[in-house]
XYZ file of N, CA and C in Angstrom:
681
model
N 15.202 -15.570 12.446
C 15.725 -14.568 13.370
C 15.030 -13.267 13.069
N 14.404 -12.669 14.030
C 13.639 -11.450 13.854
C 14.564 -10.261 13.879
N 14.549 -9.499 12.823
C 15.367 -8.293 12.764
C 14.541 -7.152 13.333
N 15.042 -6.562 14.422
C 14.271 -5.538 15.123
C 14.364 -4.215 14.364
N 13.208 -3.697 13.994
C 13.145 -2.484 13.218
C 12.202 -1.517 13.905
N 12.580 -0.285 13.993
C 11.705 0.722 14.573
C 11.258 1.649 13.468
N 9.944 1.759 13.284
C 9.411 2.563 12.190
C 8.341 3.467 12.713
N 8.408 4.733 12.389
C 7.351 5.674 12.793
C 6.796 6.332 11.552
N 5.494 6.398 11.446
C 4.864 7.065 10.327
C 3.989 8.160 10.885
N 4.237 9.410 10.526
C 3.460 10.531 11.004
C 2.779 11.193 9.822
N 1.554 11.560 10.007
C 0.797 12.182 8.944
C 0.308 13.538 9.443
N 0.580 14.606 8.714
C 0.130 15.912 9.098
C -0.563 16.562 7.903
N -1.826 16.953 8.089
C -2.580 17.650 7.056
C -2.615 16.876 5.779
N -2.278 17.564 4.693
C -2.347 16.928 3.404
C -1.022 16.339 2.968
N 0.028 16.474 3.744
C 1.352 16.021 3.321
C 1.608 14.609 3.789
N 1.895 13.703 2.874
C 2.262 12.334 3.176
C 3.587 12.058 2.467
N 4.635 11.770 3.226
C 5.980 11.699 2.660
C 6.293 10.388 2.014
N 5.971 10.226 0.742
C 6.325 9.033 -0.010
C 6.761 9.450 -1.399
N 7.622 8.678 -2.009
C 8.199 9.013 -3.298
C 7.222 8.755 -4.424
N 7.184 9.615 -5.411
C 6.210 9.497 -6.485
C 6.498 8.272 -7.342
N 5.414 7.669 -7.859
C 5.477 6.499 -8.717
C 5.261 6.974 -10.133
N 6.323 7.089 -10.897
C 6.231 7.696 -12.209
C 6.178 6.624 -13.318
N 6.522 7.030 -14.521
C 6.444 6.125 -15.669
C 7.414 4.965 -15.496
N 7.121 3.831 -16.175
C 7.945 2.648 -15.981
C 9.408 2.811 -16.343
N 9.724 3.737 -17.233
C 11.108 3.909 -17.635
C 11.991 4.464 -16.523
N 11.379 5.008 -15.449
C 12.164 5.575 -14.384
C 12.629 4.541 -13.369
N 12.228 3.285 -13.525
C 12.545 2.274 -12.550
C 13.558 1.289 -13.139
N 14.311 0.689 -12.276
C 15.245 -0.357 -12.674
C 15.180 -1.496 -11.678
N 15.402 -2.687 -12.154
C 15.377 -3.855 -11.280
C 16.610 -3.888 -10.407
N 16.471 -4.256 -9.119
C 17.624 -4.350 -8.237
C 18.394 -5.639 -8.420
N 18.065 -6.443 -9.408
C 18.780 -7.691 -9.629
C 20.212 -7.410 -10.099
N 21.161 -8.281 -9.734
C 22.529 -8.105 -10.237
C 22.560 -8.061 -11.744
N 23.549 -7.361 -12.318
C 23.607 -7.198 -13.754
C 23.637 -8.526 -14.490
N 24.277 -9.538 -13.883
C 24.392 -10.836 -14.543
C 23.059 -11.538 -14.653
N 22.057 -11.150 -13.798
C 20.763 -11.782 -13.838
C 19.700 -10.900 -14.504
N 20.065 -9.672 -14.880
C 19.087 -8.743 -15.422
C 18.521 -9.270 -16.745
N 17.212 -9.111 -16.910
C 16.539 -9.535 -18.119
C 16.314 -8.326 -19.034
N 15.986 -8.568 -20.311
C 15.676 -7.442 -21.195
C 14.536 -6.617 -20.608
N 14.554 -5.302 -20.811
C 13.523 -4.447 -20.235
C 12.113 -4.913 -20.609
N 11.240 -4.927 -19.645
C 9.855 -5.308 -19.870
C 9.111 -4.168 -20.530
N 8.373 -4.481 -21.574
C 7.616 -3.462 -22.292
C 6.230 -3.288 -21.678
N 5.714 -2.052 -21.689
C 4.429 -1.783 -21.094
C 3.292 -2.507 -21.827
N 3.464 -2.747 -23.136
C 2.424 -3.472 -23.876
C 2.266 -4.903 -23.359
N 3.360 -5.510 -22.882
C 3.276 -6.858 -22.331
C 2.496 -6.841 -21.023
N 2.715 -5.831 -20.193
C 1.979 -5.730 -18.939
C 0.495 -5.511 -19.220
N 0.182 -4.693 -20.197
C -1.218 -4.483 -20.587
C -1.858 -5.795 -21.005
N -1.119 -6.609 -21.759
C -1.652 -7.891 -22.206
C -1.936 -8.809 -21.030
N -1.009 -8.859 -20.045
C -1.247 -9.684 -18.864
C -2.519 -9.250 -18.144
N -2.702 -7.932 -17.994
C -3.901 -7.428 -17.311
C -5.156 -7.805 -18.076
N -5.139 -7.627 -19.381
C -6.309 -7.957 -20.180
C -6.642 -9.450 -20.128
N -5.598 -10.281 -20.032
C -5.814 -11.726 -20.020
C -6.197 -12.267 -18.651
N -5.686 -11.674 -17.584
C -5.823 -12.276 -16.274
C -6.722 -11.514 -15.301
N -6.969 -10.238 -15.528
C -7.805 -9.467 -14.620
C -9.268 -9.891 -14.726
N -9.967 -9.876 -13.602
C -11.399 -10.176 -13.602
C -12.191 -9.069 -14.269
N -11.643 -7.852 -14.231
C -12.280 -6.720 -14.867
C -11.691 -6.538 -16.269
N -12.535 -6.287 -17.256
C -12.072 -6.253 -18.641
C -12.082 -4.854 -19.261
N -12.424 -3.834 -18.495
C -12.532 -2.493 -19.063
C -11.624 -1.488 -18.365
N -10.414 -1.906 -18.021
C -9.466 -1.006 -17.390
C -9.047 0.104 -18.366
N -8.839 1.309 -17.806
C -8.339 2.429 -18.587
C -6.813 2.358 -18.588
N -6.258 1.642 -19.549
C -4.838 1.294 -19.538
C -3.927 2.441 -19.943
N -4.495 3.575 -20.369
C -3.648 4.710 -20.718
C -2.948 5.276 -19.494
N -3.487 5.048 -18.306
C -2.886 5.554 -17.070
C -2.169 4.445 -16.298
N -1.567 3.518 -17.040
C -0.857 2.390 -16.446
C 0.620 2.726 -16.239
N 1.142 2.382 -15.070
C 2.581 2.457 -14.789
C 2.979 1.172 -14.104
N 4.240 0.760 -14.257
C 4.666 -0.508 -13.649
C 6.106 -0.427 -13.208
N 6.464 -1.399 -12.366
C 7.831 -1.501 -11.860
C 8.211 -2.965 -11.723
N 9.412 -3.321 -12.172
C 9.977 -4.639 -11.920
C 10.890 -4.560 -10.702
N 10.654 -5.413 -9.708
C 11.473 -5.398 -8.503
C 11.343 -6.730 -7.790
N 12.437 -7.174 -7.209
C 12.427 -8.427 -6.448
C 11.924 -8.146 -5.039
N 10.720 -8.586 -4.741
C 10.060 -8.284 -3.475
C 10.272 -9.356 -2.410
N 10.742 -10.530 -2.820
C 10.875 -11.625 -1.855
C 12.275 -12.200 -1.897
N 12.428 -13.460 -1.488
C 13.741 -14.050 -1.339
C 14.212 -14.888 -2.509
N 13.366 -15.044 -3.544
C 13.836 -15.805 -4.703
C 14.614 -14.881 -5.634
N 15.060 -15.418 -6.776
C 15.919 -14.645 -7.663
C 15.132 -13.886 -8.728
N 13.844 -14.132 -8.852
C 13.047 -13.524 -9.921
C 12.383 -12.234 -9.446
N 12.329 -11.266 -10.340
C 11.654 -10.011 -10.025
C 10.157 -10.146 -10.204
N 9.398 -9.547 -9.294
C 7.970 -9.439 -9.465
C 7.679 -8.179 -10.295
N 6.441 -8.033 -10.742
C 6.017 -6.858 -11.486
C 4.825 -6.239 -10.764
N 4.978 -4.981 -10.361
C 3.915 -4.213 -9.717
C 3.404 -3.210 -10.725
N 2.092 -3.105 -10.866
C 1.502 -2.161 -11.803
C 0.340 -1.428 -11.124
N 0.150 -0.174 -11.523
C -0.965 0.614 -10.998
C -1.652 1.343 -12.132
N -2.947 1.504 -11.974
C -3.752 2.353 -12.853
C -4.396 3.417 -11.999
N -4.286 4.670 -12.412
C -4.962 5.752 -11.689
C -6.057 6.305 -12.565
N -7.230 6.492 -11.938
C -8.380 6.997 -12.681
C -8.823 8.344 -12.151
N -10.087 8.425 -11.721
C -10.626 9.670 -11.196
C -10.167 9.925 -9.780
N -10.931 10.761 -9.068
C -10.550 11.186 -7.722
C -10.326 10.028 -6.771
N -11.131 8.985 -6.893
C -11.029 7.847 -5.962
C -10.874 6.526 -6.699
N -10.519 6.548 -7.975
C -10.498 5.332 -8.762
C -9.074 4.923 -9.096
N -8.795 3.638 -9.002
C -7.498 3.103 -9.357
C -7.449 1.606 -9.102
N -6.397 0.975 -9.584
C -6.216 -0.473 -9.406
C -4.758 -0.792 -9.176
N -4.521 -1.747 -8.294
C -3.179 -2.236 -7.969
C -3.077 -3.672 -8.455
N -1.992 -4.008 -9.167
C -1.757 -5.363 -9.659
C -0.376 -5.833 -9.206
N -0.275 -7.124 -8.949
C 1.014 -7.727 -8.625
C 1.141 -9.046 -9.386
N 2.207 -9.170 -10.173
C 2.456 -10.380 -10.959
C 3.700 -11.074 -10.436
N 3.619 -12.392 -10.311
C 4.744 -13.199 -9.816
C 5.236 -14.111 -10.931
N 6.556 -14.180 -11.093
C 7.131 -15.025 -12.144
C 7.054 -16.495 -11.751
N 6.558 -17.315 -12.680
C 6.394 -18.740 -12.437
C 7.618 -19.525 -12.919
N 7.653 -20.807 -12.569
C 8.805 -21.649 -12.926
C 9.000 -21.749 -14.431
N 7.908 -21.657 -15.206
C 8.020 -21.771 -16.667
C 8.330 -20.449 -17.345
N 8.552 -19.394 -16.532
C 8.906 -18.089 -17.080
C 7.746 -17.144 -17.304
N 6.518 -17.638 -17.174
C 5.342 -16.788 -17.345
C 5.091 -15.974 -16.075
N 4.227 -14.984 -16.163
C 3.876 -14.163 -15.016
C 2.401 -14.355 -14.664
N 2.154 -14.622 -13.374
C 0.811 -14.891 -12.886
C 0.328 -13.738 -12.016
N -0.889 -13.268 -12.253
C -1.479 -12.240 -11.422
C -1.828 -12.828 -10.056
N -1.206 -12.326 -8.978
C -1.450 -12.875 -7.646
C -2.174 -11.878 -6.737
N -2.328 -10.626 -7.189
C -3.075 -9.657 -6.390
C -3.673 -8.614 -7.315
N -4.922 -8.287 -7.070
C -5.609 -7.210 -7.784
C -6.533 -6.535 -6.779
N -6.273 -5.259 -6.511
C -7.039 -4.515 -5.514
C -7.545 -3.201 -6.104
N -8.742 -2.770 -5.751
C -9.295 -1.512 -6.269
C -8.743 -0.318 -5.510
N -7.437 -0.144 -5.560
C -6.738 0.897 -4.806
C -6.232 1.990 -5.727
N -6.553 3.222 -5.383
C -5.970 4.364 -6.096
C -4.690 4.767 -5.357
N -3.564 4.572 -5.980
C -2.270 4.838 -5.368
C -1.627 6.011 -6.091
N -1.609 7.156 -5.444
C -1.070 8.348 -6.077
C 0.444 8.326 -6.141
N 1.074 7.670 -5.194
C 2.528 7.587 -5.171
C 2.931 6.287 -4.491
N 4.067 5.748 -4.884
C 4.491 4.442 -4.433
C 6.003 4.368 -4.417
N 6.557 3.810 -3.340
C 8.010 3.660 -3.236
C 8.313 2.236 -2.800
N 8.861 1.451 -3.715
C 9.179 0.064 -3.422
C 10.667 -0.214 -3.506
N 11.481 0.815 -3.543
C 12.910 0.577 -3.682
C 13.477 -0.166 -2.462
N 12.903 0.080 -1.299
C 13.348 -0.599 -0.087
C 12.124 -0.990 0.740
N 12.141 -2.158 1.394
C 11.039 -2.490 2.307
C 11.054 -1.540 3.499
N 9.896 -1.346 4.113
C 9.847 -0.496 5.298
C 10.312 -1.244 6.531
N 10.329 -2.574 6.455
C 10.853 -3.387 7.550
C 11.101 -4.803 7.044
N 11.884 -5.567 7.780
C 12.104 -6.982 7.479
C 11.885 -7.771 8.765
N 11.065 -8.797 8.670
C 10.802 -9.675 9.805
C 11.139 -11.087 9.361
N 12.193 -11.648 9.906
C 12.659 -12.948 9.436
C 13.042 -12.825 7.974
N 12.482 -13.690 7.122
C 12.765 -13.644 5.699
C 11.705 -12.869 4.913
N 10.864 -12.146 5.620
C 9.773 -11.401 4.976
C 10.157 -9.941 4.805
N 10.119 -9.475 3.567
C 10.352 -8.075 3.263
C 8.987 -7.386 3.182
N 8.711 -6.514 4.120
C 7.393 -5.905 4.225
C 7.429 -4.493 3.652
N 6.482 -4.223 2.742
C 6.401 -2.957 2.050
C 5.133 -2.202 2.459
N 5.154 -0.894 2.233
C 3.985 -0.064 2.511
C 3.466 0.554 1.232
N 2.149 0.595 1.098
C 1.509 1.455 0.105
C 0.459 2.281 0.828
N 0.132 3.430 0.267
C -0.967 4.253 0.772
C -1.947 4.466 -0.366
N -3.183 4.044 -0.138
C -4.184 4.212 -1.206
C -5.282 5.164 -0.737
N -5.913 5.786 -1.710
C -6.915 6.825 -1.469
C -8.282 6.309 -1.868
N -9.259 6.563 -1.011
C -10.644 6.184 -1.300
C -11.572 7.265 -0.778
N -12.842 7.104 -1.069
C -13.798 8.082 -0.585
C -15.012 8.161 -1.489
N -15.701 9.270 -1.379
C -16.914 9.501 -2.129
C -17.388 10.913 -1.857
N -18.657 11.158 -2.035
C -19.206 12.493 -1.792
C -19.012 12.889 -0.337
N -18.220 13.897 -0.119
C -18.004 14.405 1.229
C -17.066 13.580 2.092
N -16.398 12.571 1.530
C -15.524 11.691 2.305
C -14.204 11.504 1.576
N -13.091 11.605 2.305
C -11.765 11.371 1.737
C -10.942 10.582 2.754
N -10.375 9.456 2.335
C -9.660 8.560 3.246
C -8.335 8.136 2.634
N -7.263 8.212 3.424
C -5.965 7.646 3.036
C -5.661 6.483 3.978
N -5.380 5.318 3.398
C -5.154 4.097 4.180
C -3.774 3.525 3.879
N -3.026 3.186 4.928
C -1.740 2.525 4.774
C -1.933 1.022 4.806
N -1.242 0.309 3.947
C -1.264 -1.155 3.911
C 0.152 -1.669 3.988
N 0.424 -2.584 4.924
C 1.695 -3.287 4.997
C 1.499 -4.668 4.385
N 2.379 -5.037 3.473
C 2.183 -6.279 2.735
C 3.523 -6.860 2.310
N 3.488 -8.134 1.914
C 4.704 -8.793 1.438
C 4.322 -9.938 0.518
N 5.324 -10.477 -0.171
C 5.140 -11.653 -1.034
C 5.838 -12.831 -0.381
N 5.110 -13.936 -0.249
C 5.649 -15.133 0.394
C 5.296 -16.360 -0.447
N 6.313 -16.957 -1.060
C 6.125 -18.177 -1.859
C 5.014 -18.004 -2.894
N 5.079 -16.887 -3.594
C 4.105 -16.627 -4.661
C 2.755 -16.142 -4.196
N 2.619 -15.818 -2.909
C 1.344 -15.318 -2.382
C 1.497 -13.866 -1.954
N 0.464 -13.070 -2.215
C 0.394 -11.694 -1.715
C -0.263 -11.731 -0.345
N 0.417 -11.194 0.668
C -0.094 -11.224 2.040
C -0.260 -9.790 2.535
N -1.474 -9.419 2.911
C -1.736 -8.122 3.518
C -1.577 -8.278 5.018
N -0.495 -7.759 5.563
C -0.161 -8.003 6.960
C -0.877 -7.071 7.926
N -1.227 -5.859 7.471
C -1.910 -4.905 8.357
C -2.363 -3.728 7.513
N -3.449 -3.074 7.931
C -3.864 -1.833 7.310
C -4.485 -0.920 8.353
N -4.355 0.373 8.153
C -4.912 1.352 9.073
C -5.052 2.705 8.398
N -6.071 3.452 8.767
C -6.315 4.749 8.184
C -5.319 5.778 8.729
N -4.731 6.540 7.813
C -3.830 7.623 8.196
C -4.545 8.969 8.205
N -5.571 9.093 7.395
C -6.337 10.339 7.373
C -7.757 10.079 6.887
N -8.719 10.636 7.569
C -10.101 10.591 7.149
C -10.724 11.953 7.397
N -11.339 12.506 6.374
C -12.035 13.789 6.479
C -13.401 13.603 5.854
N -14.448 13.977 6.583
C -15.796 13.814 6.035
C -16.726 14.906 6.550
N -17.726 15.158 5.746
C -18.795 16.087 6.115
C -20.102 15.352 5.921
N -20.897 15.256 7.003
C -22.156 14.515 6.942
C -23.168 15.173 7.879
N -24.335 15.468 7.336
C -25.414 16.074 8.103
C -24.915 17.283 8.921
N -24.218 18.177 8.208
C -23.709 19.434 8.777
C -22.696 19.221 9.903
N -22.051 18.066 9.915
C -21.018 17.787 10.897
C -19.703 17.500 10.185
N -18.628 18.131 10.641
C -17.298 17.972 10.055
C -16.493 17.042 10.957
N -15.938 15.962 10.360
C -15.212 14.942 11.135
C -13.815 14.762 10.541
N -12.815 14.699 11.425
C -11.435 14.503 10.997
C -10.773 13.458 11.889
N -10.025 12.542 11.256
C -9.232 11.583 12.010
C -7.839 11.475 11.386
N -6.816 11.542 12.214
C -5.440 11.318 11.774
C -4.886 10.106 12.496
N -4.124 9.287 11.783
C -3.554 8.094 12.390
C -2.077 7.976 12.102
N -1.385 7.205 12.932
C 0.039 6.911 12.722
C 0.320 5.530 13.309
N 1.352 4.881 12.783
C 1.732 3.588 13.356
C 3.236 3.554 13.615
N 3.587 2.683 14.531
C 4.966 2.561 14.998
C 5.243 1.076 15.216
N 6.324 0.596 14.596
C 6.664 -0.817 14.708
C 7.925 -0.971 15.536
N 7.865 -1.831 16.555
C 9.000 -2.125 17.427
C 9.159 -3.642 17.454
N 10.100 -4.154 16.653
C 10.273 -5.596 16.582
C 9.063 -6.270 15.977
N 8.445 -7.180 16.728
C 7.279 -7.892 16.235
C 5.964 -7.224 16.673
N 6.047 -6.046 17.261
C 4.862 -5.351 17.749
C 4.592 -4.087 16.947
N 3.311 -3.809 16.698
C 2.888 -2.617 15.978
C 1.893 -1.875 16.849
N 2.086 -0.551 16.951
C 1.208 0.292 17.743
C 0.569 1.324 16.811
N -0.754 1.378 16.838
C -1.521 2.247 15.946
C -2.297 3.257 16.784
N -2.065 4.526 16.537
C -2.708 5.593 17.311
C -3.525 6.480 16.384
N -4.694 6.912 16.874
C -5.537 7.837 16.124
C -5.988 8.974 17.012
N -6.157 10.104 16.386
C -6.748 11.279 17.038
C -7.860 11.786 16.142
N -9.042 12.001 16.709
C -10.167 12.447 15.911
C -10.944 13.535 16.644
N -11.714 14.293 15.881
C -12.589 15.295 16.480
C -13.752 15.579 15.526
N -14.807 16.145 16.094
C -15.967 16.569 15.336
C -16.291 18.009 15.701
N -16.883 18.699 14.763
C -17.403 20.046 15.038
C -18.469 20.350 14.001
N -19.317 21.337 14.255
C -20.303 21.740 13.242
C -19.588 22.194 11.961
N -20.112 21.831 10.815
C -19.481 22.152 9.552
C -19.382 23.667 9.342
N -20.282 24.407 9.932
C -20.295 25.855 9.741
C -19.407 26.585 10.736
N -18.830 25.862 11.694
C -18.032 26.467 12.757
C -16.577 26.583 12.321
N -16.012 27.781 12.367
C -14.613 27.974 11.976
C -13.676 27.977 13.186
N -14.207 27.816 14.389
C -13.368 27.790 15.582
C -12.625 26.461 15.681
N -11.451 26.482 16.294
C -10.666 25.259 16.459
C -11.368 24.289 17.393
N -11.276 23.013 17.069
C -11.869 21.982 17.932
C -11.120 21.918 19.260
N -11.859 21.653 20.327
C -11.236 21.568 21.657
C -11.430 20.200 22.304
N -12.295 19.368 21.736
C -12.539 18.038 22.294
C -12.004 16.998 21.301
N -11.071 16.146 21.758
C -10.440 15.158 20.893
C -10.668 13.750 21.466
N -10.738 12.793 20.569
C -10.825 11.392 20.967
C -9.538 10.709 20.512
N -8.779 10.171 21.451
C -7.504 9.536 21.125
C -7.547 8.058 21.518
N -6.949 7.242 20.658
C -6.983 5.788 20.877
C -5.704 5.169 20.371
N -5.180 4.183 21.107
C -4.004 3.434 20.669
C -4.307 1.947 20.770
N -3.995 1.213 19.682
C -4.204 -0.235 19.656
C -2.867 -0.928 19.432
N -2.723 -2.105 19.995
C -1.490 -2.881 19.865
C -1.729 -4.118 19.007
N -0.723 -4.441 18.202
C -0.753 -5.637 17.364
C 0.587 -6.353 17.506
N 0.581 -7.651 17.285
C 1.828 -8.409 17.303
C 1.854 -9.318 16.087
N 3.051 -9.495 15.521
C 3.193 -10.305 14.311
C 3.122 -11.790 14.697
N 2.167 -12.504 14.115
C 1.960 -13.917 14.467
C 2.623 -14.871 13.487
N 3.526 -14.363 12.683
C 4.191 -15.166 11.667
C 3.638 -14.940 10.277
N 2.405 -14.383 10.224
C 1.769 -14.098 8.938
C 1.269 -12.667 8.861
N 0.537 -12.201 9.885
C -0.019 -10.860 9.899
C 0.212 -10.223 11.274
N -0.042 -8.908 11.345
C -0.068 -8.247 12.636
C -1.461 -8.436 13.238
N -1.527 -9.177 14.308
C -2.793 -9.541 14.930
C -3.051 -8.671 16.158
N -4.304 -8.196 16.305
C -4.657 -7.324 17.423
C -4.432 -8.032 18.748
N -3.835 -7.299 19.692
C -3.615 -7.828 21.026
C -4.850 -7.538 21.861
N -5.442 -8.567 22.445
C -6.617 -8.389 23.298
C -6.220 -8.614 24.745
N -6.805 -7.832 25.614
C -6.482 -7.934 27.043
C -7.173 -9.142 27.675
């Protein structure tokens, strides 16, 4: 049964409204008290990363993690992030196995400055869908991207992604794009507004390019609707 949810995400300038992802001690598992396990130590999470990550030189001093039940089973998953330089970071997701061990099911090169997983942003059927915003870029380029994702039977599923902000300077041209998405039931609408102007020009832009794309949930991901 599809639970109809209406979600609007608006991005203005440098402000993106999401709750900060702090040290692991600030989080608590939403599991009932009778099912709560002893607190997970950060050294154990570091060990899992060292043993299971394809990359062996993570800067683990900037590691934070959260235990939270992301799906419909009774076991909590473990989400961990590492933040590095301006555009450097890593996202990890561990799923508890039947034998009690934790298996790395997702590893992405995402710099996540803030993260809020206390509640899903929407629920479709039995899928609890969460949002993260990660930052990327390089010389003269800065991009913030939203990702909608969920855990299904031990699998990490990226259901949709779209840029919320892109700012770049290239060959004396200044380019800006802002995006937002809106979910209505099984449909997702993604809108962007962009403009260009000479990098040396301080006058307000007057020519804008606006675009809206439609997606529909196909049971696994939000798939683009084609005419």
